[in-house]
Amino acid sequence: MIRVHHLNNSRSQRVLWLLEELGLPYEIVAYARDPKTMLAPDALKRVHPLGKSPLIEDDGRVLAETGLIVDYLVSRYGPHLAPDPSAELHWRYRYWLHYAEGSAMPPLLLKLILNRLGWLGRPARPFVERQLTTHLDYQEAELSADPWFAGPEFTAADVMMSFPLEIAVSRAGLNASRPNLWAFLERIHARPAYRRALEKGGAYAFAR
């Protein structure tokens, strides 16, 4: 059985959701953030040297990084959640699979760090705000033709894009003024598999 090392209020919520979409049995090993530092506990370093979540164990493998975990689970257990490799949409799917962490998350992380720096972070804030606006406008436009990021059908790329957009609500002011993104969040939060993952994963501050 797949074992998920799950940290509260983290990227690992996406892994639980994907496993629910795939209908796979799994075991959760739960970890809580330090209430002062908000960092993961050192116990995770016993599973992987970097001590970060998500991590999964499957068939003797320990896999880290959300993108790799999602790619692995879809390739091995759920190819129906990705366009056929021979289809042009497959490259769009792979683009959004990597864009989520490679491009969407960095300015959101910078915003968090700058906020914690207080006045020391002020000089960099305009640049980061412009980056956030650029990315949200781009994502909004990309959803103008189809309801999902990789085309007309739900895929694992939408699972990957969920976390940056949920974070953007609190850190970048994402709201109903960007109706395509707002509707996307409403659609994913209404999915039965998403709701089941919330029930099993525990409190998750970013679900509406």
PDB file of C-alpha atoms in Angstrom:
ATOM      1  CA  MET A   1       0.000   0.000   0.000  1.00  0.00           C
ATOM      2  CA  ILE A   2       1.167   3.525  -0.760  1.00  0.00           C
ATOM      3  CA  ARG A   3       2.268   5.476   2.295  1.00  0.00           C
ATOM      4  CA  VAL A   4       1.953   9.272   2.229  1.00  0.00           C
ATOM      5  CA  HIS A   5       3.993  11.387   4.617  1.00  0.00           C
ATOM      6  CA  HIS A   6       1.534  14.243   4.938  1.00  0.00           C
ATOM      7  CA  LEU A   7       2.265  17.659   6.446  1.00  0.00           C
ATOM      8  CA  ASN A   8      -0.674  19.839   7.402  1.00  0.00           C
ATOM      9  CA  ASN A   9      -1.347  22.913   5.240  1.00  0.00           C
ATOM     10  CA  SER A  10       1.123  21.872   2.588  1.00  0.00           C
ATOM     11  CA  ARG A  11       1.591  20.669  -0.954  1.00  0.00           C
ATOM     12  CA  SER A  12       0.956  17.108   0.181  1.00  0.00           C
ATOM     13  CA  GLN A  13      -2.790  17.789   0.204  1.00  0.00           C
ATOM     14  CA  ARG A  14      -2.606  17.529  -3.592  1.00  0.00           C
ATOM     15  CA  VAL A  15      -1.172  14.021  -3.322  1.00  0.00           C
ATOM     16  CA  LEU A  16      -4.070  12.887  -1.135  1.00  0.00           C
ATOM     17  CA  TRP A  17      -6.507  14.402  -3.610  1.00  0.00           C
ATOM     18  CA  LEU A  18      -4.858  12.665  -6.561  1.00  0.00           C
ATOM     19  CA  LEU A  19      -4.925   9.320  -4.762  1.00  0.00           C
ATOM     20  CA  GLU A  20      -8.637   9.807  -4.127  1.00  0.00           C
ATOM     21  CA  GLU A  21      -9.207  10.626  -7.801  1.00  0.00           C
ATOM     22  CA  LEU A  22      -7.357   7.419  -8.691  1.00  0.00           C
ATOM     23  CA  GLY A  23      -9.291   5.365  -6.148  1.00  0.00           C
ATOM     24  CA  LEU A  24      -6.096   3.908  -4.704  1.00  0.00           C
ATOM     25  CA  PRO A  25      -5.746   2.666  -1.123  1.00  0.00           C
ATOM     26  CA  TYR A  26      -3.141   4.528   0.898  1.00  0.00           C
ATOM     27  CA  GLU A  27      -1.897   5.090   4.417  1.00  0.00           C
ATOM     28  CA  ILE A  28      -1.305   8.548   5.887  1.00  0.00           C
ATOM     29  CA  VAL A  29       1.569   9.296   8.236  1.00  0.00           C
ATOM     30  CA  ALA A  30       0.640  12.722   9.573  1.00  0.00           C
ATOM     31  CA  TYR A  31       3.026  15.489  10.629  1.00  0.00           C
ATOM     32  CA  ALA A  32       2.291  18.927  12.078  1.00  0.00           C
ATOM     33  CA  ARG A  33       4.164  22.158  11.452  1.00  0.00           C
ATOM     34  CA  ASP A  34       5.988  23.847  14.300  1.00  0.00           C
ATOM     35  CA  PRO A  35       3.506  26.515  15.484  1.00  0.00           C
ATOM     36  CA  LYS A  36       6.258  29.140  15.825  1.00  0.00           C
ATOM     37  CA  THR A  37       8.452  28.536  12.781  1.00  0.00           C
ATOM     38  CA  MET A  38       5.780  26.874  10.591  1.00  0.00           C
ATOM     39  CA  LEU A  39       8.493  24.451   9.461  1.00  0.00           C
ATOM     40  CA  ALA A  40       8.122  20.696   9.100  1.00  0.00           C
ATOM     41  CA  PRO A  41       9.272  18.573  12.051  1.00  0.00           C
ATOM     42  CA  ASP A  42      12.685  16.903  12.037  1.00  0.00           C
ATOM     43  CA  ALA A  43      10.938  13.520  12.004  1.00  0.00           C
ATOM     44  CA  LEU A  44      10.519  13.862   8.237  1.00  0.00           C
ATOM     45  CA  LYS A  45      14.308  13.757   7.849  1.00  0.00           C
ATOM     46  CA  ARG A  46      14.187  10.130   8.896  1.00  0.00           C
ATOM     47  CA  VAL A  47      12.295   9.466   5.664  1.00  0.00           C
ATOM     48  CA  HIS A  48      14.194  11.824   3.333  1.00  0.00           C
ATOM     49  CA  PRO A  49      17.312  13.934   4.027  1.00  0.00           C
ATOM     50  CA  LEU A  50      15.593  17.215   3.102  1.00  0.00           C
ATOM     51  CA  GLY A  51      12.813  16.630   5.613  1.00  0.00           C
ATOM     52  CA  LYS A  52      10.080  18.059   3.414  1.00  0.00           C
ATOM     53  CA  SER A  53       6.591  16.950   2.480  1.00  0.00           C
ATOM     54  CA  PRO A  54       5.099  15.447   0.404  1.00  0.00           C
ATOM     55  CA  LEU A  55       6.883  12.139   0.411  1.00  0.00           C
ATOM     56  CA  ILE A  56       5.455   8.810  -0.617  1.00  0.00           C
ATOM     57  CA  GLU A  57       6.667   5.261  -0.213  1.00  0.00           C
ATOM     58  CA  ASP A  58       5.628   2.720  -2.820  1.00  0.00           C
ATOM     59  CA  ASP A  59       7.167  -0.656  -3.641  1.00  0.00           C
ATOM     60  CA  GLY A  60      10.318   0.171  -1.715  1.00  0.00           C
ATOM     61  CA  ARG A  61      10.726   3.575  -3.359  1.00  0.00           C
ATOM     62  CA  VAL A  62      10.795   6.863  -1.468  1.00  0.00           C
ATOM     63  CA  LEU A  63       9.708   9.679  -3.769  1.00  0.00           C
ATOM     64  CA  ALA A  64       9.896  13.404  -3.056  1.00  0.00           C
ATOM     65  CA  GLU A  65       8.770  16.523  -4.967  1.00  0.00           C
ATOM     66  CA  THR A  66       5.085  16.917  -5.750  1.00  0.00           C
ATOM     67  CA  GLY A  67       5.588  17.060  -9.505  1.00  0.00           C
ATOM     68  CA  LEU A  68       7.516  13.797  -9.574  1.00  0.00           C
ATOM     69  CA  ILE A  69       5.025  12.107  -7.257  1.00  0.00           C
ATOM     70  CA  VAL A  70       2.098  13.180  -9.434  1.00  0.00           C
ATOM     71  CA  ASP A  71       3.915  12.097 -12.599  1.00  0.00           C
ATOM     72  CA  TYR A  72       4.756   8.735 -11.026  1.00  0.00           C
ATOM     73  CA  LEU A  73       1.239   8.033  -9.765  1.00  0.00           C
ATOM     74  CA  VAL A  74      -0.376   8.966 -13.068  1.00  0.00           C
ATOM     75  CA  SER A  75       2.141   6.996 -15.133  1.00  0.00           C
ATOM     76  CA  ARG A  76       1.834   3.903 -12.974  1.00  0.00           C
ATOM     77  CA  TYR A  77      -1.775   3.917 -11.817  1.00  0.00           C
ATOM     78  CA  GLY A  78      -3.823   6.510 -13.682  1.00  0.00           C
ATOM     79  CA  PRO A  79      -2.918   7.227 -17.298  1.00  0.00           C
ATOM     80  CA  HIS A  80      -6.518   8.356 -17.840  1.00  0.00           C
ATOM     81  CA  LEU A  81      -5.637  11.542 -15.910  1.00  0.00           C
ATOM     82  CA  ALA A  82      -3.220  12.627 -18.638  1.00  0.00           C
ATOM     83  CA  PRO A  83      -3.789  13.118 -22.370  1.00  0.00           C
ATOM     84  CA  ASP A  84      -2.471  10.346 -24.576  1.00  0.00           C
ATOM     85  CA  PRO A  85       1.277  10.861 -25.218  1.00  0.00           C
ATOM     86  CA  SER A  86       0.593  10.948 -28.952  1.00  0.00           C
ATOM     87  CA  ALA A  87      -1.886  13.832 -28.588  1.00  0.00           C
ATOM     88  CA  GLU A  88      -0.849  17.466 -28.907  1.00  0.00           C
ATOM     89  CA  LEU A  89      -2.641  18.218 -25.633  1.00  0.00           C
ATOM     90  CA  HIS A  90      -0.129  15.989 -23.863  1.00  0.00           C
ATOM     91  CA  TRP A  91       2.504  18.718 -24.147  1.00  0.00           C
ATOM     92  CA  ARG A  92       0.095  21.291 -22.807  1.00  0.00           C
ATOM     93  CA  TYR A  93      -0.564  18.925 -19.920  1.00  0.00           C
ATOM     94  CA  ARG A  94       3.133  18.499 -19.191  1.00  0.00           C
ATOM     95  CA  TYR A  95       3.674  22.241 -19.412  1.00  0.00           C
ATOM     96  CA  TRP A  96       1.138  22.993 -16.659  1.00  0.00           C
ATOM     97  CA  LEU A  97       2.385  20.044 -14.627  1.00  0.00           C
ATOM     98  CA  HIS A  98       5.782  21.768 -14.395  1.00  0.00           C
ATOM     99  CA  TYR A  99       4.602  25.388 -14.501  1.00  0.00           C
ATOM    100  CA  ALA A 100       2.788  24.976 -11.177  1.00  0.00           C
ATOM    101  CA  GLU A 101       5.969  24.694  -9.120  1.00  0.00           C
ATOM    102  CA  GLY A 102       8.489  26.108 -11.579  1.00  0.00           C
ATOM    103  CA  SER A 103       6.763  29.418 -12.359  1.00  0.00           C
ATOM    104  CA  ALA A 104       3.558  29.908 -10.365  1.00  0.00           C
ATOM    105  CA  MET A 105       4.909  29.176  -6.885  1.00  0.00           C
ATOM    106  CA  PRO A 106       8.180  31.215  -6.738  1.00  0.00           C
ATOM    107  CA  PRO A 107       6.557  34.692  -6.601  1.00  0.00           C
ATOM    108  CA  LEU A 108       4.042  33.419  -4.042  1.00  0.00           C
ATOM    109  CA  LEU A 109       6.891  32.152  -1.886  1.00  0.00           C
ATOM    110  CA  LEU A 110       8.733  35.450  -2.311  1.00  0.00           C
ATOM    111  CA  LYS A 111       5.616  37.309  -1.170  1.00  0.00           C
ATOM    112  CA  LEU A 112       5.538  35.225   2.011  1.00  0.00           C
ATOM    113  CA  ILE A 113       9.222  35.887   2.725  1.00  0.00           C
ATOM    114  CA  LEU A 114       8.936  39.620   2.041  1.00  0.00           C
ATOM    115  CA  ASN A 115       5.944  39.900   4.349  1.00  0.00           C
ATOM    116  CA  ARG A 116       7.946  38.275   7.131  1.00  0.00           C
ATOM    117  CA  LEU A 117      10.852  40.656   6.556  1.00  0.00           C
ATOM    118  CA  GLY A 118       8.650  43.661   7.295  1.00  0.00           C
ATOM    119  CA  TRP A 119      10.131  46.991   6.209  1.00  0.00           C
ATOM    120  CA  LEU A 120      13.285  45.252   4.969  1.00  0.00           C
ATOM    121  CA  GLY A 121      11.243  43.637   2.229  1.00  0.00           C
ATOM    122  CA  ARG A 122       9.650  46.837   0.940  1.00  0.00           C
ATOM    123  CA  PRO A 123      12.085  47.533  -1.941  1.00  0.00           C
ATOM    124  CA  ALA A 124      11.328  44.181  -3.584  1.00  0.00           C
ATOM    125  CA  ARG A 125       7.560  44.212  -3.098  1.00  0.00           C
ATOM    126  CA  PRO A 126       6.598  46.140  -6.275  1.00  0.00           C
ATOM    127  CA  PHE A 127       8.546  43.681  -8.429  1.00  0.00           C
ATOM    128  CA  VAL A 128       6.938  40.664  -6.768  1.00  0.00           C
ATOM    129  CA  GLU A 129       3.461  42.195  -7.016  1.00  0.00           C
ATOM    130  CA  ARG A 130       3.974  42.777 -10.744  1.00  0.00           C
ATOM    131  CA  GLN A 131       5.068  39.169 -11.154  1.00  0.00           C
ATOM    132  CA  LEU A 132       1.993  37.917  -9.325  1.00  0.00           C
ATOM    133  CA  THR A 133      -0.299  40.051 -11.464  1.00  0.00           C
ATOM    134  CA  THR A 134       1.395  38.863 -14.653  1.00  0.00           C
ATOM    135  CA  HIS A 135       1.008  35.208 -13.715  1.00  0.00           C
ATOM    136  CA  LEU A 136      -2.597  35.491 -12.559  1.00  0.00           C
ATOM    137  CA  ASP A 137      -3.573  37.395 -15.702  1.00  0.00           C
ATOM    138  CA  TYR A 138      -1.869  34.738 -17.804  1.00  0.00           C
ATOM    139  CA  GLN A 139      -3.609  31.883 -15.990  1.00  0.00           C
ATOM    140  CA  GLU A 140      -6.961  33.665 -16.256  1.00  0.00           C
ATOM    141  CA  ALA A 141      -6.535  34.038 -20.017  1.00  0.00           C
ATOM    142  CA  GLU A 142      -5.486  30.406 -20.422  1.00  0.00           C
ATOM    143  CA  LEU A 143      -8.769  29.236 -18.891  1.00  0.00           C
ATOM    144  CA  SER A 144     -10.884  31.371 -21.207  1.00  0.00           C
ATOM    145  CA  ALA A 145     -11.343  28.610 -23.805  1.00  0.00           C
ATOM    146  CA  ASP A 146     -11.448  25.459 -21.651  1.00  0.00           C
ATOM    147  CA  PRO A 147     -12.478  24.761 -18.053  1.00  0.00           C
ATOM    148  CA  TRP A 148      -9.263  22.864 -17.295  1.00  0.00           C
ATOM    149  CA  PHE A 149      -5.628  23.784 -17.772  1.00  0.00           C
ATOM    150  CA  ALA A 150      -4.787  20.998 -20.224  1.00  0.00           C
ATOM    151  CA  GLY A 151      -7.962  21.272 -22.274  1.00  0.00           C
ATOM    152  CA  PRO A 152     -11.599  20.202 -21.991  1.00  0.00           C
ATOM    153  CA  GLU A 153     -10.974  17.296 -19.602  1.00  0.00           C
ATOM    154  CA  PHE A 154      -9.793  17.246 -15.990  1.00  0.00           C
ATOM    155  CA  THR A 155      -6.183  16.022 -15.649  1.00  0.00           C
ATOM    156  CA  ALA A 156      -3.473  15.753 -13.026  1.00  0.00           C
ATOM    157  CA  ALA A 157      -2.210  19.148 -14.230  1.00  0.00           C
ATOM    158  CA  ASP A 158      -5.268  20.639 -12.531  1.00  0.00           C
ATOM    159  CA  VAL A 159      -4.275  18.890  -9.322  1.00  0.00           C
ATOM    160  CA  MET A 160      -0.839  20.497  -9.584  1.00  0.00           C
ATOM    161  CA  MET A 161      -2.289  23.953 -10.279  1.00  0.00           C
ATOM    162  CA  SER A 162      -4.657  23.803  -7.313  1.00  0.00           C
ATOM    163  CA  PHE A 163      -2.099  24.707  -4.647  1.00  0.00           C
ATOM    164  CA  PRO A 164      -0.677  27.863  -6.292  1.00  0.00           C
ATOM    165  CA  LEU A 165      -4.185  29.168  -6.890  1.00  0.00           C
ATOM    166  CA  GLU A 166      -5.383  28.364  -3.387  1.00  0.00           C
ATOM    167  CA  ILE A 167      -2.321  30.153  -2.010  1.00  0.00           C
ATOM    168  CA  ALA A 168      -2.952  33.090  -4.353  1.00  0.00           C
ATOM    169  CA  VAL A 169      -6.293  33.763  -2.677  1.00  0.00           C
ATOM    170  CA  SER A 170      -4.575  34.787   0.550  1.00  0.00           C
ATOM    171  CA  ARG A 171      -1.228  36.045  -0.766  1.00  0.00           C
ATOM    172  CA  ALA A 172      -2.066  37.632  -4.107  1.00  0.00           C
ATOM    173  CA  GLY A 173      -5.655  38.770  -3.693  1.00  0.00           C
ATOM    174  CA  LEU A 174      -7.139  36.259  -6.120  1.00  0.00           C
ATOM    175  CA  ASN A 175     -10.911  36.673  -6.076  1.00  0.00           C
ATOM    176  CA  ALA A 176     -13.998  36.643  -8.285  1.00  0.00           C
ATOM    177  CA  SER A 177     -12.626  39.550 -10.339  1.00  0.00           C
ATOM    178  CA  ARG A 178     -10.788  36.812 -12.249  1.00  0.00           C
ATOM    179  CA  PRO A 179     -13.870  34.702 -12.986  1.00  0.00           C
ATOM    180  CA  ASN A 180     -12.142  31.862 -14.839  1.00  0.00           C
ATOM    181  CA  LEU A 181      -9.709  31.165 -12.011  1.00  0.00           C
ATOM    182  CA  TRP A 182     -12.425  31.597  -9.401  1.00  0.00           C
ATOM    183  CA  ALA A 183     -14.674  29.138 -11.224  1.00  0.00           C
ATOM    184  CA  PHE A 184     -11.760  26.697 -11.458  1.00  0.00           C
ATOM    185  CA  LEU A 185     -11.342  26.782  -7.679  1.00  0.00           C
ATOM    186  CA  GLU A 186     -15.058  26.253  -7.194  1.00  0.00           C
ATOM    187  CA  ARG A 187     -15.008  23.258  -9.550  1.00  0.00           C
ATOM    188  CA  ILE A 188     -12.090  21.519  -7.880  1.00  0.00           C
ATOM    189  CA  HIS A 189     -13.402  22.161  -4.370  1.00  0.00           C
ATOM    190  CA  ALA A 190     -16.722  20.588  -5.338  1.00  0.00           C
ATOM    191  CA  ARG A 191     -15.160  17.360  -6.601  1.00  0.00           C
ATOM    192  CA  PRO A 192     -16.018  14.387  -4.368  1.00  0.00           C
ATOM    193  CA  ALA A 193     -12.406  13.175  -4.386  1.00  0.00           C
ATOM    194  CA  TYR A 194     -11.219  16.591  -3.201  1.00  0.00           C
ATOM    195  CA  ARG A 195     -13.729  16.540  -0.341  1.00  0.00           C
ATOM    196  CA  ARG A 196     -12.682  13.022   0.671  1.00  0.00           C
ATOM    197  CA  ALA A 197      -9.026  14.068   0.702  1.00  0.00           C
ATOM    198  CA  LEU A 198      -9.883  16.937   3.048  1.00  0.00           C
ATOM    199  CA  GLU A 199     -11.681  14.575   5.404  1.00  0.00           C
ATOM    200  CA  LYS A 200      -8.711  12.215   5.531  1.00  0.00           C
ATOM    201  CA  GLY A 201      -5.935  14.807   5.533  1.00  0.00           C
ATOM    202  CA  GLY A 202      -7.272  16.984   8.314  1.00  0.00           C
ATOM    203  CA  ALA A 203      -7.426  20.758   8.577  1.00  0.00           C
ATOM    204  CA  TYR A 204      -6.336  22.574   5.422  1.00  0.00           C
ATOM    205  CA  ALA A 205      -6.337  26.353   5.642  1.00  0.00           C
ATOM    206  CA  PHE A 206      -6.470  27.009   1.903  1.00  0.00           C
ATOM    207  CA  ALA A 207      -9.749  25.296   0.980  1.00  0.00           C
ATOM    208  CA  ARG A 208     -12.733  27.601   0.650  1.00  0.00           C
TER     209      ARG A 208
END
